[in-house]
């Protein structure tokens, strides 16, 4: 069921998990704050723009994080490989009714292109932006190598505890390059400790509207 949030952008209430895909205090505001400003733009602060950045997203969901990243890439010279995993992709009858843009109607066309892109293969959506969508179960997934940035946007640990496990974080870390950055809306202490044990140097940051804190980690493997 589509629900409109406080900033006018939509989210979806999952009938299966009983949770919203995004914050009801502002879906777009949440994604822009956590994943774009605290994630992508932070990572680019120490990035050589001639290299390709490999971004891995846990939870493709509505495609909002991907859309905002694609928009940011349009205004930069960044080469970006965007890998994302989703076990339960939205159907066309749902994503055709998602409208995140209030000033750029062409974003709705881009959003539909993201959802219609084939699963399991590379799709070049624009110069410098390659999308690869995996329709798989994260708990048994073999992560692609050389990850530089992670958007961890699964449903909450209370709802999907197996996706926030020590094993998932350890396997994810093993596919990261040193200096890789992970951002997530979840600020639970146990999640922070598990990520730290996987090799991430963790920090708490101010959250978006309606949320006090979020987490960001930088992968620093032991040598």
PDB file of C-alpha atoms in Angstrom:
ATOM      1  CA  UNK A   1       0.000   0.000   0.000  1.00  0.00           C
ATOM      2  CA  UNK A   2       1.395   3.418  -0.994  1.00  0.00           C
ATOM      3  CA  UNK A   3       1.495   5.974   1.842  1.00  0.00           C
ATOM      4  CA  UNK A   4       2.503   9.631   1.522  1.00  0.00           C
ATOM      5  CA  UNK A   5       5.070  10.911   4.006  1.00  0.00           C
ATOM      6  CA  UNK A   6       5.535  14.315   5.636  1.00  0.00           C
ATOM      7  CA  UNK A   7       7.686  15.764   2.831  1.00  0.00           C
ATOM      8  CA  UNK A   8       5.090  14.767   0.222  1.00  0.00           C
ATOM      9  CA  UNK A   9       7.051  11.818  -1.155  1.00  0.00           C
ATOM     10  CA  UNK A  10       5.599   8.303  -1.081  1.00  0.00           C
ATOM     11  CA  UNK A  11       6.606   5.145   0.689  1.00  0.00           C
ATOM     12  CA  UNK A  12       5.088   1.684   0.835  1.00  0.00           C
ATOM     13  CA  UNK A  13       3.651  -0.116   3.831  1.00  0.00           C
ATOM     14  CA  UNK A  14       4.683  -3.766   3.491  1.00  0.00           C
ATOM     15  CA  UNK A  15       1.765  -6.089   4.169  1.00  0.00           C
ATOM     16  CA  UNK A  16       4.262  -8.915   4.748  1.00  0.00           C
ATOM     17  CA  UNK A  17       6.536  -7.200   7.286  1.00  0.00           C
ATOM     18  CA  UNK A  18       4.225  -4.502   8.620  1.00  0.00           C
ATOM     19  CA  UNK A  19       6.893  -1.821   8.115  1.00  0.00           C
ATOM     20  CA  UNK A  20       7.267   1.155   5.824  1.00  0.00           C
ATOM     21  CA  UNK A  21      10.011   1.090   3.189  1.00  0.00           C
ATOM     22  CA  UNK A  22      11.004   4.647   4.174  1.00  0.00           C
ATOM     23  CA  UNK A  23      10.506   7.068   7.040  1.00  0.00           C
ATOM     24  CA  UNK A  24       6.982   8.456   7.351  1.00  0.00           C
ATOM     25  CA  UNK A  25       8.648  11.750   8.360  1.00  0.00           C
ATOM     26  CA  UNK A  26       9.891  12.119   4.783  1.00  0.00           C
ATOM     27  CA  UNK A  27      10.926   9.343   2.429  1.00  0.00           C
ATOM     28  CA  UNK A  28      12.992  11.476   0.102  1.00  0.00           C
ATOM     29  CA  UNK A  29      14.454  13.583   2.917  1.00  0.00           C
ATOM     30  CA  UNK A  30      15.575  10.423   4.715  1.00  0.00           C
ATOM     31  CA  UNK A  31      17.290   8.944   1.659  1.00  0.00           C
ATOM     32  CA  UNK A  32      18.988  12.213   0.721  1.00  0.00           C
ATOM     33  CA  UNK A  33      20.341  12.695   4.233  1.00  0.00           C
ATOM     34  CA  UNK A  34      21.535   9.161   4.990  1.00  0.00           C
ATOM     35  CA  UNK A  35      22.561   7.671   1.684  1.00  0.00           C
ATOM     36  CA  UNK A  36      23.483  10.676  -0.459  1.00  0.00           C
ATOM     37  CA  UNK A  37      24.959  13.235   1.969  1.00  0.00           C
ATOM     38  CA  UNK A  38      26.320  10.915   4.689  1.00  0.00           C
ATOM     39  CA  UNK A  39      27.148   8.098   2.272  1.00  0.00           C
ATOM     40  CA  UNK A  40      27.888   8.982  -1.344  1.00  0.00           C
ATOM     41  CA  UNK A  41      29.098  12.570  -0.938  1.00  0.00           C
ATOM     42  CA  UNK A  42      31.151  11.663   2.117  1.00  0.00           C
ATOM     43  CA  UNK A  43      32.844   8.809   0.221  1.00  0.00           C
ATOM     44  CA  UNK A  44      33.564  11.050  -2.739  1.00  0.00           C
ATOM     45  CA  UNK A  45      35.474  13.400  -0.473  1.00  0.00           C
ATOM     46  CA  UNK A  46      38.449  11.010  -0.652  1.00  0.00           C
ATOM     47  CA  UNK A  47      37.807   9.535  -4.075  1.00  0.00           C
ATOM     48  CA  UNK A  48      39.872   9.676  -7.245  1.00  0.00           C
ATOM     49  CA  UNK A  49      37.230  10.578  -9.839  1.00  0.00           C
ATOM     50  CA  UNK A  50      39.011   8.743 -12.660  1.00  0.00           C
ATOM     51  CA  UNK A  51      38.341   5.408 -10.936  1.00  0.00           C
ATOM     52  CA  UNK A  52      35.028   3.542 -10.961  1.00  0.00           C
ATOM     53  CA  UNK A  53      33.267   3.534  -7.599  1.00  0.00           C
ATOM     54  CA  UNK A  54      31.452   0.297  -6.762  1.00  0.00           C
ATOM     55  CA  UNK A  55      28.335   0.904  -4.663  1.00  0.00           C
ATOM     56  CA  UNK A  56      26.401  -2.022  -3.172  1.00  0.00           C
ATOM     57  CA  UNK A  57      22.873  -1.529  -1.852  1.00  0.00           C
ATOM     58  CA  UNK A  58      21.075  -3.916   0.472  1.00  0.00           C
ATOM     59  CA  UNK A  59      17.397  -3.461  -0.322  1.00  0.00           C
ATOM     60  CA  UNK A  60      16.525  -2.034  -3.745  1.00  0.00           C
ATOM     61  CA  UNK A  61      12.922  -1.621  -2.592  1.00  0.00           C
ATOM     62  CA  UNK A  62      11.209   1.368  -4.200  1.00  0.00           C
ATOM     63  CA  UNK A  63      14.358   2.341  -6.101  1.00  0.00           C
ATOM     64  CA  UNK A  64      14.527   5.738  -4.362  1.00  0.00           C
ATOM     65  CA  UNK A  65      18.161   5.415  -3.227  1.00  0.00           C
ATOM     66  CA  UNK A  66      19.178   4.359  -6.723  1.00  0.00           C
ATOM     67  CA  UNK A  67      17.247   7.232  -8.297  1.00  0.00           C
ATOM     68  CA  UNK A  68      18.866   9.849  -6.059  1.00  0.00           C
ATOM     69  CA  UNK A  69      22.304   8.360  -6.718  1.00  0.00           C
ATOM     70  CA  UNK A  70      21.661   8.406 -10.460  1.00  0.00           C
ATOM     71  CA  UNK A  71      20.632  12.066 -10.228  1.00  0.00           C
ATOM     72  CA  UNK A  72      23.816  12.912  -8.306  1.00  0.00           C
ATOM     73  CA  UNK A  73      25.925  11.059 -10.849  1.00  0.00           C
ATOM     74  CA  UNK A  74      24.379  13.111 -13.663  1.00  0.00           C
ATOM     75  CA  UNK A  75      25.953  16.267 -12.251  1.00  0.00           C
ATOM     76  CA  UNK A  76      29.416  14.809 -11.638  1.00  0.00           C
ATOM     77  CA  UNK A  77      32.177  13.113 -13.587  1.00  0.00           C
ATOM     78  CA  UNK A  78      31.863   9.993 -11.448  1.00  0.00           C
ATOM     79  CA  UNK A  79      32.077   6.509 -12.924  1.00  0.00           C
ATOM     80  CA  UNK A  80      29.735   4.392 -10.838  1.00  0.00           C
ATOM     81  CA  UNK A  81      28.826   0.697 -10.722  1.00  0.00           C
ATOM     82  CA  UNK A  82      25.622   0.301  -8.725  1.00  0.00           C
ATOM     83  CA  UNK A  83      24.889  -3.230  -7.484  1.00  0.00           C
ATOM     84  CA  UNK A  84      21.700  -3.835  -5.529  1.00  0.00           C
ATOM     85  CA  UNK A  85      19.898  -6.835  -4.064  1.00  0.00           C
ATOM     86  CA  UNK A  86      16.169  -7.362  -3.519  1.00  0.00           C
ATOM     87  CA  UNK A  87      14.489 -10.651  -2.679  1.00  0.00           C
ATOM     88  CA  UNK A  88      10.953  -9.366  -3.297  1.00  0.00           C
ATOM     89  CA  UNK A  89      10.932  -6.866  -6.218  1.00  0.00           C
ATOM     90  CA  UNK A  90       7.929  -4.578  -6.585  1.00  0.00           C
ATOM     91  CA  UNK A  91       5.463  -5.315  -9.346  1.00  0.00           C
ATOM     92  CA  UNK A  92       4.760  -2.908 -12.191  1.00  0.00           C
ATOM     93  CA  UNK A  93       1.319  -2.164 -10.788  1.00  0.00           C
ATOM     94  CA  UNK A  94       3.068  -0.692  -7.728  1.00  0.00           C
ATOM     95  CA  UNK A  95       6.150   1.105  -9.031  1.00  0.00           C
ATOM     96  CA  UNK A  96       4.188   2.812 -11.819  1.00  0.00           C
ATOM     97  CA  UNK A  97       2.363   4.744  -9.082  1.00  0.00           C
ATOM     98  CA  UNK A  98       5.479   5.940  -7.239  1.00  0.00           C
ATOM     99  CA  UNK A  99       6.235   9.631  -7.850  1.00  0.00           C
ATOM    100  CA  UNK A 100       9.181  10.930  -5.843  1.00  0.00           C
ATOM    101  CA  UNK A 101       9.879  14.112  -7.775  1.00  0.00           C
ATOM    102  CA  UNK A 102       8.180  17.425  -7.110  1.00  0.00           C
ATOM    103  CA  UNK A 103      10.311  19.518  -9.485  1.00  0.00           C
ATOM    104  CA  UNK A 104      11.719  17.141 -12.108  1.00  0.00           C
ATOM    105  CA  UNK A 105       8.978  15.006 -13.688  1.00  0.00           C
ATOM    106  CA  UNK A 106      11.607  13.185 -15.768  1.00  0.00           C
ATOM    107  CA  UNK A 107      12.673  11.448 -12.561  1.00  0.00           C
ATOM    108  CA  UNK A 108       9.483   9.375 -12.706  1.00  0.00           C
ATOM    109  CA  UNK A 109      10.602   8.088 -16.105  1.00  0.00           C
ATOM    110  CA  UNK A 110      14.044   7.300 -14.689  1.00  0.00           C
ATOM    111  CA  UNK A 111      12.488   5.469 -11.750  1.00  0.00           C
ATOM    112  CA  UNK A 112      10.463   3.244 -14.052  1.00  0.00           C
ATOM    113  CA  UNK A 113      13.597   2.558 -16.112  1.00  0.00           C
ATOM    114  CA  UNK A 114      15.349   1.402 -12.924  1.00  0.00           C
ATOM    115  CA  UNK A 115      12.563  -1.020 -12.095  1.00  0.00           C
ATOM    116  CA  UNK A 116      12.286  -2.301 -15.660  1.00  0.00           C
ATOM    117  CA  UNK A 117      16.016  -2.910 -16.003  1.00  0.00           C
ATOM    118  CA  UNK A 118      16.709  -6.658 -16.283  1.00  0.00           C
ATOM    119  CA  UNK A 119      17.691  -8.654 -13.232  1.00  0.00           C
ATOM    120  CA  UNK A 120      20.974 -10.527 -13.099  1.00  0.00           C
ATOM    121  CA  UNK A 121      22.854  -8.551 -15.758  1.00  0.00           C
ATOM    122  CA  UNK A 122      24.592  -5.232 -16.269  1.00  0.00           C
ATOM    123  CA  UNK A 123      22.525  -2.363 -17.622  1.00  0.00           C
ATOM    124  CA  UNK A 124      24.130   0.955 -18.609  1.00  0.00           C
ATOM    125  CA  UNK A 125      21.502   3.592 -17.765  1.00  0.00           C
ATOM    126  CA  UNK A 126      23.584   6.608 -18.714  1.00  0.00           C
ATOM    127  CA  UNK A 127      27.239   7.387 -19.385  1.00  0.00           C
ATOM    128  CA  UNK A 128      29.254   6.320 -16.347  1.00  0.00           C
ATOM    129  CA  UNK A 129      26.376   4.575 -14.526  1.00  0.00           C
ATOM    130  CA  UNK A 130      26.047   0.775 -14.689  1.00  0.00           C
ATOM    131  CA  UNK A 131      23.256  -0.946 -12.759  1.00  0.00           C
ATOM    132  CA  UNK A 132      23.216  -4.620 -11.745  1.00  0.00           C
ATOM    133  CA  UNK A 133      20.172  -5.889  -9.844  1.00  0.00           C
ATOM    134  CA  UNK A 134      20.262  -9.189  -7.960  1.00  0.00           C
ATOM    135  CA  UNK A 135      17.007 -10.923  -7.013  1.00  0.00           C
ATOM    136  CA  UNK A 136      18.489 -13.107  -4.293  1.00  0.00           C
ATOM    137  CA  UNK A 137      18.419 -13.998  -0.612  1.00  0.00           C
ATOM    138  CA  UNK A 138      21.047 -11.954   1.235  1.00  0.00           C
ATOM    139  CA  UNK A 139      21.720 -14.715   3.770  1.00  0.00           C
ATOM    140  CA  UNK A 140      23.114 -17.011   1.051  1.00  0.00           C
ATOM    141  CA  UNK A 141      24.408 -14.363  -1.331  1.00  0.00           C
ATOM    142  CA  UNK A 142      27.959 -14.266  -2.675  1.00  0.00           C
ATOM    143  CA  UNK A 143      28.861 -10.577  -2.630  1.00  0.00           C
ATOM    144  CA  UNK A 144      30.641  -9.096  -5.638  1.00  0.00           C
ATOM    145  CA  UNK A 145      34.244  -8.020  -4.965  1.00  0.00           C
ATOM    146  CA  UNK A 146      35.842  -4.606  -4.506  1.00  0.00           C
ATOM    147  CA  UNK A 147      32.927  -2.743  -2.893  1.00  0.00           C
ATOM    148  CA  UNK A 148      33.639   0.929  -2.063  1.00  0.00           C
ATOM    149  CA  UNK A 149      30.313   2.104  -0.597  1.00  0.00           C
ATOM    150  CA  UNK A 150      27.363   0.298   1.004  1.00  0.00           C
ATOM    151  CA  UNK A 151      23.799   1.473   1.453  1.00  0.00           C
ATOM    152  CA  UNK A 152      22.440  -0.921   4.092  1.00  0.00           C
ATOM    153  CA  UNK A 153      18.693  -0.353   3.825  1.00  0.00           C
ATOM    154  CA  UNK A 154      17.017  -3.640   4.763  1.00  0.00           C
ATOM    155  CA  UNK A 155      13.916  -3.765   6.941  1.00  0.00           C
ATOM    156  CA  UNK A 156      14.686  -3.383  10.642  1.00  0.00           C
ATOM    157  CA  UNK A 157      16.595  -5.945  12.740  1.00  0.00           C
ATOM    158  CA  UNK A 158      13.381  -6.632  14.654  1.00  0.00           C
ATOM    159  CA  UNK A 159      11.655  -7.631  11.408  1.00  0.00           C
ATOM    160  CA  UNK A 160      14.539  -9.254   9.494  1.00  0.00           C
ATOM    161  CA  UNK A 161      17.158 -10.199  12.128  1.00  0.00           C
ATOM    162  CA  UNK A 162      18.919 -12.655   9.784  1.00  0.00           C
ATOM    163  CA  UNK A 163      19.912  -9.796   7.456  1.00  0.00           C
ATOM    164  CA  UNK A 164      21.732  -7.971  10.278  1.00  0.00           C
ATOM    165  CA  UNK A 165      23.726 -10.951  11.489  1.00  0.00           C
ATOM    166  CA  UNK A 166      27.428 -11.328  12.277  1.00  0.00           C
ATOM    167  CA  UNK A 167      27.736 -13.654   9.290  1.00  0.00           C
ATOM    168  CA  UNK A 168      26.240 -11.201   6.777  1.00  0.00           C
ATOM    169  CA  UNK A 169      28.420  -8.338   8.019  1.00  0.00           C
ATOM    170  CA  UNK A 170      31.577 -10.481   7.991  1.00  0.00           C
ATOM    171  CA  UNK A 171      30.950 -11.692   4.422  1.00  0.00           C
ATOM    172  CA  UNK A 172      30.092  -8.183   3.282  1.00  0.00           C
ATOM    173  CA  UNK A 173      33.284  -6.799   4.841  1.00  0.00           C
ATOM    174  CA  UNK A 174      35.327  -9.491   3.108  1.00  0.00           C
ATOM    175  CA  UNK A 175      34.170  -8.078  -0.254  1.00  0.00           C
ATOM    176  CA  UNK A 176      35.063  -4.477   0.638  1.00  0.00           C
ATOM    177  CA  UNK A 177      38.139  -2.557  -0.345  1.00  0.00           C
ATOM    178  CA  UNK A 178      40.001  -0.800   2.493  1.00  0.00           C
ATOM    179  CA  UNK A 179      38.335   2.542   3.159  1.00  0.00           C
ATOM    180  CA  UNK A 180      34.902   1.362   2.023  1.00  0.00           C
ATOM    181  CA  UNK A 181      32.047   3.221   3.729  1.00  0.00           C
ATOM    182  CA  UNK A 182      28.776   1.754   5.035  1.00  0.00           C
ATOM    183  CA  UNK A 183      25.754   3.869   5.975  1.00  0.00           C
ATOM    184  CA  UNK A 184      22.480   2.734   7.501  1.00  0.00           C
ATOM    185  CA  UNK A 185      19.433   4.274   9.154  1.00  0.00           C
ATOM    186  CA  UNK A 186      19.707   1.774  12.026  1.00  0.00           C
ATOM    187  CA  UNK A 187      21.562   3.042  15.099  1.00  0.00           C
ATOM    188  CA  UNK A 188      21.060   0.067  17.418  1.00  0.00           C
ATOM    189  CA  UNK A 189      23.997  -0.656  19.670  1.00  0.00           C
ATOM    190  CA  UNK A 190      24.203  -4.328  18.773  1.00  0.00           C
ATOM    191  CA  UNK A 191      24.252  -3.526  15.055  1.00  0.00           C
ATOM    192  CA  UNK A 192      27.074  -1.040  15.665  1.00  0.00           C
ATOM    193  CA  UNK A 193      29.039  -3.639  17.662  1.00  0.00           C
ATOM    194  CA  UNK A 194      28.593  -6.335  15.024  1.00  0.00           C
ATOM    195  CA  UNK A 195      29.800  -4.015  12.281  1.00  0.00           C
ATOM    196  CA  UNK A 196      32.776  -3.036  14.441  1.00  0.00           C
ATOM    197  CA  UNK A 197      33.680  -6.695  14.925  1.00  0.00           C
ATOM    198  CA  UNK A 198      33.499  -7.134  11.132  1.00  0.00           C
ATOM    199  CA  UNK A 199      36.193  -4.487  10.725  1.00  0.00           C
ATOM    200  CA  UNK A 200      34.281  -1.197  10.398  1.00  0.00           C
ATOM    201  CA  UNK A 201      35.311   1.871  12.389  1.00  0.00           C
ATOM    202  CA  UNK A 202      31.901   3.093  13.475  1.00  0.00           C
ATOM    203  CA  UNK A 203      30.502   6.557  14.158  1.00  0.00           C
ATOM    204  CA  UNK A 204      27.117   7.897  15.124  1.00  0.00           C
ATOM    205  CA  UNK A 205      25.752  10.793  13.080  1.00  0.00           C
ATOM    206  CA  UNK A 206      22.718  13.038  13.420  1.00  0.00           C
ATOM    207  CA  UNK A 207      19.721  11.518  11.711  1.00  0.00           C
ATOM    208  CA  UNK A 208      17.105  12.901   9.304  1.00  0.00           C
ATOM    209  CA  UNK A 209      13.777  14.360  10.474  1.00  0.00           C
ATOM    210  CA  UNK A 210      12.155  12.037  12.978  1.00  0.00           C
ATOM    211  CA  UNK A 211      15.332  10.100  13.776  1.00  0.00           C
ATOM    212  CA  UNK A 212      17.971  11.118  16.307  1.00  0.00           C
ATOM    213  CA  UNK A 213      20.951   9.108  15.028  1.00  0.00           C
ATOM    214  CA  UNK A 214      22.221   6.939  12.170  1.00  0.00           C
ATOM    215  CA  UNK A 215      25.380   4.861  11.729  1.00  0.00           C
ATOM    216  CA  UNK A 216      28.331   5.166   9.392  1.00  0.00           C
ATOM    217  CA  UNK A 217      31.298   2.842   9.270  1.00  0.00           C
ATOM    218  CA  UNK A 218      34.629   2.862   7.461  1.00  0.00           C
ATOM    219  CA  UNK A 219      36.196  -0.489   6.663  1.00  0.00           C
ATOM    220  CA  UNK A 220      39.634  -0.781   8.234  1.00  0.00           C
ATOM    221  CA  UNK A 221      40.798  -4.401   7.933  1.00  0.00           C
ATOM    222  CA  UNK A 222      43.461  -5.691  10.297  1.00  0.00           C
ATOM    223  CA  UNK A 223      46.862  -6.070   8.649  1.00  0.00           C
TER     224      UNK A 223
END
